[in-house]
Each structure stands twice: as structure tokens, then as C-alpha cells.
Amino acid sequence: MTHSLAAPLALLVRDYEELRARGEALVLATVVATEGSTYRKAGTQMLITAGGALRGLLSGGCLEVDLIDRARRVLAGGRPEVAAYDMRGEDDLLFGLGSGCEGAMQVLLQRVGPDEGWQPLAQLAALCAGRQRAALALVVDGPEAGHGWGPEAATAGATEPSAVAAARHQAEVAAEAALVETE
């Protein structure tokens, strides 16, 4: 691990590698959309172990208990799940009252373990270790939900879903623009 990696990504990869060494499946929770005031924004990720331990936070603690329960279902069933939270209403007594969470958030929960080839985290860790630039996409809705796309899939000749192709193209354009700005 190098110090030049963005801190959240470096911590995610470090935690993943530590948890993978135990050989137990875990859940990757990814914020996929937010509206209003939220502690974290889209793209933020955390890991949840089978025992309910958290590596990272997505809120100030107001959502994590529910996310742990949902993660247990995802681990047991293997199917990804999208959890939607809306804490914007005045009568939201469960999540919004005095918690500091006053927005809406959608979180994709996906199982990552030996049965999934540790993807997408194995690919992310390999890219970081090799200090490679890459565009990675994650499908969050539809029949391909929870599946990612990156360089390994492309070289294996896999057929890319159209939603992933569009996201990959967008990410590649943004990455190219960032390279031009730094030159």
C-alpha cells in the first residue's frame, strides 16, 4: 500500500485484505445516491463482517444497525440489496429525530466472498497494488445489480452490460480530463 492512494480507498483495500485473510464472506456497502444533508456522499463504502463488525461508517450511526441486519440477509442469500433511507420528514421518528441525518440515501449491499471470487474488491486491490489507472463501474439496479465491470472482465472477453458501458465511458472521459488538467 502506498501513501499516494486516496485515504478512503487505501483504508478500504487494507480492511478488505485483512478480512479476506480470515476467509469469511463480508458485505460491501456502497452509497449510490444521496439527497439533502447526509454524512457521506455517493461512492462512499464500508465493509460489514458476518459478525456485524463495521469497517467505516456511512452515517453518524443512525443507519448502521439497520445496515447490519440487511447485511446478514445479503450474506445468507447472496443476492445484492438496495436499502433506501429518507430522513427528511419532520415525523421521521426512527432515523431523523436529533440524529443529524436529515437527507435521503440509497445504499447497495453486496456479498463479497470466495463464492464471488472476492469481487469487486479483489480487482480493486489488484489495481491499487499495481498502481494502475482504471475505470470501474458498479451496476446498482436491474438484473445485473451488484456486478462490476473493470479491466479483468474486459480482457476475459466478457460481454459488458449497456448500463456499465455507459458508466465506464463516462468515467474514462472524466479520467482523461483529469490527466489533461495535471499536465
XYZ file of C-alpha atoms in Angstrom:
183
model
C 0.000 0.000 0.000
C 1.372 3.385 -0.896
C 0.671 6.699 0.729
C -0.315 8.275 -2.587
C -3.629 6.402 -2.708
C -6.627 8.389 -1.584
C -7.072 7.718 2.125
C -10.599 6.208 1.948
C -9.591 3.849 -0.863
C -6.384 2.840 0.908
C -8.306 2.077 4.105
C -10.974 0.094 2.239
C -8.352 -2.047 0.483
C -6.389 -2.534 3.710
C -9.514 -3.626 5.594
C -10.621 -5.900 2.750
C -7.252 -7.650 2.640
C -7.300 -8.181 6.405
C -10.845 -9.567 6.362
C -10.213 -11.732 3.288
C -7.318 -13.394 5.104
C -9.930 -14.770 7.525
C -11.696 -16.440 4.596
C -15.173 -15.289 5.632
C -17.573 -13.603 3.246
C -18.411 -9.988 4.028
C -20.687 -7.286 2.694
C -19.575 -4.224 0.761
C -21.967 -1.326 1.398
C -21.783 1.469 -1.177
C -23.679 4.756 -1.047
C -25.154 5.001 -4.535
C -27.293 8.140 -4.193
C -27.940 10.957 -1.730
C -30.259 13.938 -1.476
C -30.052 16.720 1.072
C -27.795 16.639 4.104
C -26.035 13.298 4.642
C -22.837 12.395 6.467
C -21.403 10.668 3.411
C -21.959 11.117 -0.306
C -22.332 8.738 -3.264
C -19.311 6.498 -3.710
C -18.541 6.129 -0.002
C -18.068 2.497 1.001
C -17.798 0.416 4.146
C -17.404 -3.262 4.954
C -19.649 -5.302 7.235
C -18.481 -8.666 8.588
C -20.685 -11.699 9.232
C -20.434 -10.892 12.939
C -21.737 -7.363 12.357
C -18.423 -5.538 12.769
C -18.110 -2.368 10.688
C -15.094 -1.074 8.835
C -16.046 2.506 8.074
C -19.273 4.450 8.531
C -21.908 5.694 6.122
C -23.802 7.864 8.582
C -23.368 9.228 12.067
C -24.561 5.908 13.427
C -28.245 6.340 12.610
C -28.296 3.768 9.769
C -25.633 1.248 10.689
C -27.772 -1.025 12.902
C -30.277 -1.476 10.080
C -27.452 -1.965 7.555
C -26.001 -4.756 9.722
C -29.381 -6.546 9.724
C -29.667 -6.176 5.960
C -26.058 -7.335 5.512
C -26.876 -10.574 7.325
C -29.671 -11.237 4.796
C -27.326 -10.482 1.899
C -24.687 -12.830 3.322
C -27.225 -15.608 3.808
C -28.935 -15.237 0.435
C -26.086 -13.977 -1.704
C -28.314 -11.509 -3.544
C -27.481 -7.790 -3.519
C -29.957 -5.420 -1.918
C -30.543 -1.680 -2.135
C -31.544 -0.025 1.148
C -33.299 3.331 0.874
C -33.421 5.757 3.803
C -35.286 9.067 3.815
C -34.758 11.085 6.991
C -36.075 14.397 5.629
C -39.568 14.325 7.158
C -40.423 16.006 10.459
C -42.303 12.913 11.592
C -39.387 10.527 10.944
C -39.001 9.250 14.492
C -36.856 6.242 13.696
C -33.877 7.814 11.929
C -34.252 11.586 11.745
C -35.059 12.826 15.253
C -31.987 14.522 16.665
C -29.605 12.294 14.755
C -28.032 14.841 12.423
C -29.143 12.800 9.407
C -31.588 14.979 7.533
C -31.285 13.743 3.961
C -32.004 10.691 1.860
C -29.582 7.929 0.980
C -29.561 4.722 -1.044
C -27.028 2.035 -0.163
C -26.168 -1.025 -2.259
C -25.225 -4.055 -0.162
C -23.394 -6.833 -1.969
C -21.828 -10.060 -0.780
C -18.073 -10.376 -1.318
C -16.527 -13.745 -0.575
C -14.998 -16.905 -2.028
C -18.188 -17.728 -3.966
C -17.958 -14.341 -5.727
C -14.216 -14.593 -6.328
C -13.895 -11.756 -3.773
C -15.108 -9.338 -6.458
C -15.232 -6.430 -6.873
C -12.754 -5.876 -4.031
C -10.088 -8.298 -5.327
C -9.945 -6.368 -8.574
C -9.800 -3.048 -6.763
C -6.972 -4.292 -4.521
C -5.027 -5.562 -7.539
C -5.405 -2.240 -9.343
C -4.212 -0.363 -6.266
C -1.263 -2.708 -5.713
C -0.235 -2.272 -9.354
C -0.872 1.476 -9.170
C -2.975 1.159 -12.333
C -5.422 3.721 -13.613
C -8.776 2.176 -14.355
C -12.447 2.932 -14.699
C -14.624 0.651 -12.632
C -18.397 0.578 -12.841
C -20.926 -0.964 -10.475
C -24.453 -1.832 -11.602
C -26.919 -0.770 -8.907
C -30.267 -1.644 -10.473
C -31.790 -4.332 -12.664
C -30.830 -7.967 -13.237
C -27.088 -7.207 -13.160
C -27.262 -5.309 -9.824
C -24.204 -5.808 -7.683
C -21.985 -6.788 -10.579
C -18.987 -4.737 -11.509
C -17.004 -4.196 -14.644
C -13.345 -3.431 -14.946
C -10.137 -4.296 -16.790
C -10.115 -8.005 -15.806
C -13.592 -8.585 -17.234
C -12.649 -6.746 -20.409
C -9.560 -8.874 -21.016
C -11.554 -12.063 -20.332
C -13.869 -11.139 -23.215
C -16.999 -10.808 -21.071
C -19.984 -9.058 -22.610
C -20.428 -5.712 -20.951
C -23.983 -4.686 -19.952
C -25.013 -1.431 -21.675
C -25.503 0.438 -18.374
C -21.959 -0.480 -17.385
C -20.619 0.542 -20.807
C -22.179 3.980 -20.418
C -20.800 4.398 -16.886
C -17.350 3.172 -17.964
C -17.277 5.619 -20.868
C -18.253 8.484 -18.559
C -15.527 7.530 -16.054
C -12.895 7.228 -18.789
C -13.773 10.685 -20.158
C -13.526 12.152 -16.638
C -10.186 10.391 -16.017
C -8.788 11.656 -19.316
C -9.897 15.206 -18.490
C -8.167 14.945 -15.098
C -4.933 13.819 -16.804
C -5.046 16.773 -19.174
C -5.529 19.188 -16.247
C -2.457 17.845 -14.399
C -0.125 18.050 -17.410
